[in-house]
Amino acid sequence: MSRNIFVTNLSGHDQEFEVHGWNNNKNITIGPGQTFTINAPDGSSGAIIALHDGHEGEQAEITKNGWGGNDFIDLSNIVGAGGNMTVQQVNNPATRKGDPLFMQHLNDAWHRADAGWRQALELCVHRDNNDNVTRIDPIKDWPALENFVRTFADGKTYIGVGAWNGSPGNANDNNQSSAAQGNTDIQVTYNDGDASPPTSQSAPSMQFIEPPQHDISTAQVGGPGIILRNHRTEPQTYAFYNNYWNGNGTAGANFDKPDPIITVSANDSVFVPLPTSFKGRVQRGTLLPATWAEFQISADNDGAAHGDISLQQGCDGAATIASTDGSGRFNGFQHDIVSAAPEAAVRYKSDGTRALDTTVGNWNGGPNLAAIEWENEQVGQRRAYIVGGSGTDDVASANKCLAVDFY
């Protein structure tokens, strides 16, 4: 099973982060006010480290679903600081680690420091022309800096190296490694000012999301078809609909003859073989409204599989679609946009399931403008078709096999 790590940049500038343990260990740069979402499998560990003029600073250290089924998170300034960062389980402030105003408290302490402190810290505390602190060097390399930081941040962040190589470490540092509460999504928040997290992380503004990791031991590519994954904690049934006809940019959607219908166990995946002539969709169940993963197994122009995510006939949960040929193509979204949606955007299925209404209209009525507005705000046309036309990235896979994940 996997969870998400939401990394939010609340500052007014682009901010670069090192990512260790996820995202193929590649750095990310997040625009002002934007969120980058990382898929973090259970049992994985890593760190999100802010960079300041190329120097490592504050970092969120995370282990997903560790001992006892709990997440372990802490906020460390051992390798330096140049901004403010916090980490917590989503919507659970009791698990928060880090000082949301670390740099402000550091600057205040510097301006109150006597000549002895200033002399001891001259080479490791970097300031601007107004003598305001802009960055500090790794605390682990400067014992005097560790003592100084403890005067204002002790117990709020990891300052020393903690218990290590026979040393008992500092008790307040060791407490930073205490377990969180269960296994949930994680929120990492950065800011030059207050790094308290957004008031709700139920549907963050997405800038980019990492492709989900597929367990090929349970769902290997077996030729043309779909690797179908159910991320929910109960079995789900999915219906495949082959179009009645296909034209140049048009199609005759099939609403009444699904084939095949597949049941996927909780948190499991299966390979669904399909003929190369298949052009249509897969959705959860047979009722509308529903999220559609639209695809064709072998396109006329290049012979590759192509697909996208569509919300035009509703949304009953997040979905993603990805290549399986090693090209890394990917689109869709992974966060819940149904639960917190305004009632004006909602239509309940005939079985009572809550979903978002159609954005283009069908036999139940015309386009739902509230659903269009909500989906544009929470997902955007680039990640999923909301009103059709253009602007949604196509996902192609040369081996005629796509991976579709339903959340």
Coordinates of C-alpha atoms in Angstrom, one line a residue:
M1 CA 0.0 0.0 0.0
S2 CA 1.1 3.6 -0.6
R3 CA 0.4 6.9 0.9
N4 CA 1.1 10.5 -0.3
I5 CA 3.6 13.0 1.0
F6 CA 2.3 16.6 0.2
V7 CA 5.2 19.1 0.0
T8 CA 3.8 22.6 0.0
N9 CA 5.7 25.8 -0.6
L10 CA 3.9 28.8 1.0
S11 CA 6.7 31.2 0.1
G12 CA 6.5 33.8 -2.6
H13 CA 9.3 32.2 -4.7
D14 CA 10.3 29.0 -6.3
Q15 CA 11.9 26.6 -3.7
E16 CA 14.2 23.7 -4.5
F17 CA 14.2 20.5 -2.4
E18 CA 16.4 17.4 -2.4
V19 CA 14.3 14.2 -2.2
H20 CA 15.9 11.2 -0.7
G21 CA 14.2 7.8 -0.9
W22 CA 11.5 8.7 -3.3
N23 CA 11.0 10.4 -6.7
N24 CA 14.1 8.4 -8.0
N25 CA 16.1 10.6 -5.6
K26 CA 15.6 13.6 -8.0
N27 CA 15.4 17.2 -6.8
I28 CA 12.1 19.0 -7.1
T29 CA 11.4 22.7 -7.5
I30 CA 8.0 23.9 -6.2
G31 CA 6.4 27.2 -7.3
P32 CA 5.0 29.7 -4.9
G33 CA 1.8 28.5 -3.3
Q34 CA 2.1 25.1 -5.0
T35 CA 2.1 21.5 -3.7
F36 CA 4.2 18.6 -5.0
T37 CA 2.8 15.2 -4.2
I38 CA 5.1 12.2 -3.8
N39 CA 3.9 8.5 -3.7
A40 CA 5.5 6.8 -0.6
P41 CA 5.0 3.0 -0.3
D42 CA 4.6 1.5 3.1
G43 CA 7.9 0.7 4.7
S44 CA 9.8 3.3 2.8
S45 CA 12.0 6.0 4.4
G46 CA 13.5 9.2 3.1
A47 CA 13.9 12.9 3.6
I48 CA 12.7 16.2 2.0
I49 CA 15.6 18.8 2.3
A50 CA 15.3 22.5 1.5
L51 CA 18.2 24.0 -0.4
H52 CA 19.4 27.5 0.0
D53 CA 21.9 28.8 -2.5
G54 CA 23.0 25.2 -3.0
H55 CA 23.4 24.4 0.7
E56 CA 21.3 21.8 2.5
G57 CA 19.0 23.2 5.2
E58 CA 16.0 22.1 7.2
Q59 CA 14.7 18.6 6.4
A60 CA 11.7 16.5 7.1
E61 CA 12.7 12.9 7.8
I62 CA 9.9 10.3 7.2
T63 CA 9.4 6.6 7.6
K64 CA 6.0 5.3 6.3
N65 CA 4.2 2.5 8.2
G66 CA 7.1 1.6 10.4
W67 CA 7.3 -0.2 13.7
G68 CA 3.8 -1.0 15.1
G69 CA 2.1 0.2 12.0
N70 CA 2.9 3.9 12.7
D71 CA 4.6 6.6 10.7
F72 CA 7.8 8.1 12.1
I73 CA 8.4 11.7 11.3
D74 CA 10.8 14.4 12.5
L75 CA 12.1 17.8 11.5
S76 CA 15.8 18.2 11.6
N77 CA 18.2 21.2 11.4
I78 CA 21.3 19.1 11.8
V79 CA 22.6 19.9 8.3
G80 CA 21.6 23.6 8.5
A81 CA 18.8 26.0 8.0
G82 CA 17.7 28.9 5.7
G83 CA 13.9 28.7 5.9
N84 CA 11.0 27.4 8.0
M85 CA 9.6 23.9 7.7
T86 CA 7.1 21.6 9.5
V87 CA 6.0 18.0 9.0
Q88 CA 2.9 16.3 10.3
Q89 CA 0.3 13.7 9.5
V90 CA -2.4 15.3 7.3
N91 CA -5.1 17.1 9.4
N92 CA -3.5 15.9 12.6
P93 CA -1.6 18.8 14.2
A94 CA -0.9 16.8 17.3
T95 CA 1.8 15.0 15.3
R96 CA 3.5 18.2 14.1
K97 CA 7.3 18.5 14.3
G98 CA 9.4 21.6 13.7
D99 CA 9.3 25.3 14.6
P100 CA 7.2 27.1 12.0
L101 CA 9.1 30.3 12.8
F102 CA 12.5 28.9 13.2
M103 CA 14.4 31.5 11.2
Q104 CA 12.6 34.4 12.9
H105 CA 13.5 33.0 16.3
L106 CA 17.0 32.5 15.1
N107 CA 17.3 36.0 13.9
D108 CA 15.9 37.4 17.2
A109 CA 18.4 35.3 19.2
W110 CA 21.2 36.6 17.0
H111 CA 20.3 40.2 17.6
R112 CA 20.2 39.6 21.3
A113 CA 23.5 37.7 21.4
D114 CA 26.4 39.1 23.3
A115 CA 29.9 39.6 21.9
G116 CA 31.0 36.1 23.0
W117 CA 28.3 34.4 21.1
R118 CA 28.9 36.5 18.0
Q119 CA 32.6 35.7 18.0
A120 CA 32.0 32.0 18.4
L121 CA 29.4 31.9 15.6
E122 CA 30.9 34.4 13.2
L123 CA 31.9 31.8 10.6
C124 CA 28.7 29.6 10.7
V125 CA 25.9 32.2 10.9
H126 CA 25.5 33.9 7.5
R127 CA 23.8 37.4 7.4
D128 CA 22.7 40.0 4.9
N129 CA 23.9 43.7 4.9
N130 CA 21.4 44.5 7.7
D131 CA 22.9 41.8 9.9
N132 CA 19.8 39.6 9.6
V133 CA 20.4 35.9 9.5
T134 CA 19.9 34.3 6.1
R135 CA 21.4 30.8 6.7
I136 CA 23.3 28.7 9.2
D137 CA 25.9 26.0 8.5
P138 CA 25.4 22.4 9.6
I139 CA 24.8 22.4 13.3
K140 CA 26.5 19.0 13.6
D141 CA 29.8 20.6 12.7
W142 CA 29.6 23.5 15.2
P143 CA 29.2 22.6 18.9
A144 CA 28.7 26.3 19.8
L145 CA 26.0 26.6 17.2
E146 CA 24.2 23.6 18.7
N147 CA 24.2 25.3 22.1
F148 CA 23.0 28.6 20.6
V149 CA 20.1 27.0 18.7
R150 CA 19.0 25.2 21.9
T151 CA 18.4 28.6 23.5
F152 CA 15.3 29.1 21.3
A153 CA 14.4 25.8 19.6
D154 CA 15.1 23.0 22.1
G155 CA 12.4 20.4 21.9
K156 CA 10.9 21.8 18.7
T157 CA 13.3 20.3 16.1
Y158 CA 16.2 17.9 15.9
I159 CA 19.3 20.0 16.7
G160 CA 22.0 17.5 17.7
V161 CA 22.8 14.1 16.3
G162 CA 20.7 12.3 18.9
A163 CA 21.4 8.8 20.2
W164 CA 24.1 7.5 17.9
N165 CA 27.2 5.2 18.0
G166 CA 26.9 4.6 21.8
S167 CA 26.1 8.2 22.6
P168 CA 22.8 8.7 24.5
G169 CA 22.3 12.0 22.7
N170 CA 20.0 14.8 23.9
A171 CA 16.6 13.7 25.3
N172 CA 14.7 16.5 23.6
D173 CA 16.2 15.5 20.2
N174 CA 15.5 11.8 20.8
N175 CA 11.8 12.7 21.5
Q176 CA 11.6 14.1 18.0
S177 CA 11.7 10.6 16.7
S178 CA 8.6 9.5 18.6
A179 CA 5.9 7.6 16.6
A180 CA 3.0 9.4 14.9
Q181 CA -0.5 8.0 15.0
G182 CA -1.0 5.2 12.5
N183 CA -0.2 5.3 8.8
T184 CA -1.6 8.3 6.9
D185 CA -0.7 10.9 4.3
I186 CA 2.0 13.3 5.4
Q187 CA 2.1 17.1 5.0
V188 CA 5.5 18.9 4.7
T189 CA 5.2 22.7 4.7
Y190 CA 7.9 25.3 3.8
N191 CA 7.8 29.1 4.1
D192 CA 10.1 32.0 4.7
G193 CA 7.4 33.2 7.1
D194 CA 5.1 31.0 9.2
A195 CA 5.4 27.4 8.0
S196 CA 2.2 26.2 9.8
P197 CA 0.5 23.9 7.3
P198 CA -2.6 24.8 5.3
T199 CA -5.7 24.5 7.3
S200 CA -6.9 21.5 5.3
Q201 CA -5.0 19.0 3.2
S202 CA -8.1 17.2 2.0
A203 CA -7.6 18.4 -1.6
P204 CA -4.3 20.2 -2.1
S205 CA -3.5 22.2 -5.2
M206 CA -1.5 19.8 -7.3
Q207 CA 1.6 20.8 -9.3
F208 CA 2.9 17.4 -10.1
I209 CA 2.4 13.9 -8.8
E210 CA 4.8 10.9 -9.0
P211 CA 3.6 7.8 -10.8
P212 CA 2.3 5.1 -8.4
Q213 CA 4.6 2.1 -7.9
H214 CA 3.2 -1.1 -9.4
D215 CA 3.9 -4.6 -7.9
I216 CA 4.7 -6.5 -11.1
S217 CA 4.9 -9.7 -9.0
T218 CA 1.1 -9.7 -8.8
A219 CA 0.3 -7.9 -12.1
Q220 CA 2.8 -8.4 -14.8
V221 CA 2.5 -7.1 -18.3
G222 CA 1.2 -10.1 -20.2
G223 CA 0.7 -8.5 -23.7
P224 CA -1.9 -5.9 -24.8
G225 CA -4.1 -4.9 -22.0
I226 CA -4.4 -3.0 -18.7
I227 CA -2.7 -3.4 -15.4
L228 CA -5.6 -2.5 -13.1
R229 CA -5.0 -1.5 -9.4
N230 CA -7.5 -1.0 -6.6
H231 CA -6.1 1.3 -3.9
R232 CA -9.2 0.9 -1.6
T233 CA -9.4 -1.2 1.5
E234 CA -12.3 -3.3 0.1
P235 CA -12.8 -5.3 -3.1
Q236 CA -13.9 -3.2 -6.1
T237 CA -15.6 -4.1 -9.4
Y238 CA -14.6 -2.4 -12.6
A239 CA -16.4 -2.4 -15.9
F240 CA -14.7 -2.1 -19.3
Y241 CA -16.7 -0.6 -22.2
N242 CA -15.6 -1.0 -25.8
N243 CA -16.9 1.9 -27.9
Y244 CA -19.7 1.1 -30.4
W245 CA -17.9 3.0 -33.1
N246 CA -14.8 5.2 -33.5
G247 CA -14.2 8.1 -35.8
N248 CA -11.6 10.9 -36.3
G249 CA -11.6 12.4 -32.8
T250 CA -15.1 11.1 -32.1
A251 CA -16.6 7.9 -30.7
G252 CA -19.9 6.2 -30.0
A253 CA -19.7 5.7 -26.2
N254 CA -21.0 2.3 -24.9
F255 CA -23.2 2.8 -21.8
D256 CA -25.0 -0.6 -21.6
K257 CA -22.8 -3.5 -22.6
P258 CA -19.7 -3.8 -20.3
D259 CA -17.2 -6.5 -21.2
P260 CA -15.3 -7.6 -19.2
I261 CA -16.3 -6.9 -15.6
I262 CA -13.4 -7.5 -13.2
T263 CA -13.3 -7.6 -9.4
V264 CA -10.0 -6.6 -7.8
S265 CA -9.2 -7.4 -4.2
A266 CA -8.4 -4.7 -1.7
N267 CA -5.0 -3.0 -2.4
D268 CA -4.3 -5.4 -5.2
S269 CA -3.8 -5.4 -8.9
V270 CA -4.6 -7.6 -11.9
F271 CA -3.6 -7.8 -15.5
V272 CA -6.6 -7.6 -17.9
P273 CA -5.8 -8.8 -21.4
L274 CA -7.7 -6.9 -24.1
P275 CA -7.8 -7.2 -27.9
T276 CA -5.7 -4.6 -29.8
S277 CA -9.0 -3.4 -31.4
F278 CA -10.2 -2.2 -28.0
K279 CA -11.1 1.6 -27.8
G280 CA -13.1 2.7 -24.9
R281 CA -12.9 3.0 -21.1
V282 CA -12.8 1.4 -17.7
Q283 CA -14.8 2.7 -14.7
R284 CA -15.6 1.7 -11.2
G285 CA -18.9 -0.4 -11.4
T286 CA -21.5 0.2 -14.0
L287 CA -23.3 3.2 -12.6
L288 CA -22.9 6.9 -13.4
P289 CA -21.5 9.4 -12.4
A290 CA -18.1 7.7 -12.5
T291 CA -14.5 8.5 -13.2
W292 CA -13.4 7.2 -16.6
A293 CA -10.0 6.0 -17.7
E294 CA -10.3 6.3 -21.5
F295 CA -7.8 4.4 -23.7
Q296 CA -7.1 2.5 -26.9
I297 CA -4.8 -0.5 -27.0
S298 CA -3.3 0.1 -30.4
A299 CA -3.6 3.5 -32.2
D300 CA -3.8 3.5 -35.9
N301 CA -1.0 6.0 -36.3
D302 CA 1.7 4.5 -34.1
G303 CA 0.5 1.2 -32.8
A304 CA 0.9 2.3 -29.2
A305 CA -1.6 2.3 -26.4
H306 CA -2.9 5.8 -25.6
G307 CA -5.1 7.0 -22.7
D308 CA -6.3 9.7 -20.4
I309 CA -8.5 10.3 -17.3
S310 CA -11.9 11.9 -17.9
L311 CA -14.3 13.5 -15.5
Q312 CA -16.9 14.5 -18.1
Q313 CA -19.4 11.8 -17.0
G314 CA -18.7 12.4 -13.3
C315 CA -16.1 11.6 -10.7
D316 CA -16.5 8.9 -8.0
G317 CA -12.8 8.9 -7.0
A318 CA -9.3 9.7 -8.1
A319 CA -7.6 7.8 -10.9
T320 CA -4.3 7.8 -12.7
I321 CA -3.1 6.3 -16.0
A322 CA 0.6 5.4 -16.8
S323 CA 2.8 3.8 -19.4
T324 CA 4.4 0.5 -18.7
D325 CA 7.1 0.6 -21.4
G326 CA 9.7 2.4 -19.2
S327 CA 9.0 5.8 -20.7
G328 CA 7.6 7.2 -17.5
R329 CA 4.5 8.9 -19.0
F330 CA 1.8 9.5 -16.5
N331 CA -1.3 11.6 -15.8
G332 CA -4.3 11.9 -13.6
F333 CA -4.7 12.7 -9.9
Q334 CA -4.5 10.8 -6.6
H335 CA -6.3 12.9 -4.0
D336 CA -10.0 12.8 -2.9
I337 CA -12.0 15.6 -4.5
V338 CA -15.4 14.2 -3.8
S339 CA -15.8 14.3 0.0
A340 CA -15.3 18.0 0.4
A341 CA -17.0 19.1 -2.8
P342 CA -19.9 21.6 -2.5
E343 CA -23.3 20.0 -2.6
A344 CA -24.2 21.8 -5.8
A345 CA -21.5 19.8 -7.6
V346 CA -22.7 16.4 -6.3
R347 CA -25.0 13.8 -7.7
Y348 CA -25.6 10.6 -5.9
K349 CA -25.6 7.3 -7.8
S350 CA -28.7 5.1 -7.7
D351 CA -27.0 3.0 -5.0
G352 CA -26.5 6.1 -2.8
T353 CA -22.8 6.6 -3.5
R354 CA -21.7 10.2 -3.5
A355 CA -20.0 11.4 -6.7
L356 CA -19.4 14.6 -8.7
D357 CA -22.0 15.3 -11.4
T358 CA -21.4 15.3 -15.2
T359 CA -19.6 18.3 -16.7
V360 CA -21.0 17.8 -20.2
G361 CA -24.5 16.5 -19.6
N362 CA -26.3 13.3 -20.2
W363 CA -29.9 11.9 -19.8
N364 CA -29.9 13.0 -16.2
G365 CA -29.5 16.7 -17.1
G366 CA -27.1 19.3 -18.5
P367 CA -23.6 20.3 -17.5
N368 CA -23.1 20.9 -13.8
L369 CA -21.4 24.3 -13.6
A370 CA -20.5 23.8 -9.9
A371 CA -18.8 20.5 -10.7
I372 CA -16.8 22.2 -13.5
E373 CA -15.6 25.0 -11.2
W374 CA -14.7 22.6 -8.4
E375 CA -12.8 20.2 -10.7
N376 CA -10.9 23.0 -12.4
E377 CA -9.9 24.3 -9.0
Q378 CA -8.9 20.9 -7.5
V379 CA -7.5 19.0 -10.6
G380 CA -7.3 21.2 -13.7
Q381 CA -7.8 20.3 -17.4
R382 CA -4.1 19.3 -17.8
R383 CA -4.6 16.3 -15.4
A384 CA -8.1 15.2 -16.6
Y385 CA -10.6 16.0 -19.2
I386 CA -13.2 18.2 -17.5
V387 CA -14.9 19.9 -20.4
G388 CA -13.4 18.0 -23.3
G389 CA -11.7 19.6 -26.3
S390 CA -7.9 19.8 -25.6
G391 CA -5.4 20.6 -22.9
T392 CA -5.2 17.1 -21.2
D393 CA -1.8 15.3 -21.6
D394 CA -2.0 12.0 -23.5
V395 CA -0.3 9.0 -22.0
A396 CA 1.3 6.6 -24.6
S397 CA 2.9 3.2 -24.1
A398 CA 4.6 1.5 -27.0
N399 CA 4.1 -2.0 -25.6
K400 CA 0.3 -1.7 -25.9
C401 CA -0.2 -1.9 -22.1
L402 CA -1.2 0.9 -19.7
A403 CA -1.5 0.9 -15.9
V404 CA -4.7 2.3 -14.5
D405 CA -5.0 3.0 -10.7
F406 CA -8.3 3.8 -9.0
Y407 CA -8.3 5.4 -5.6

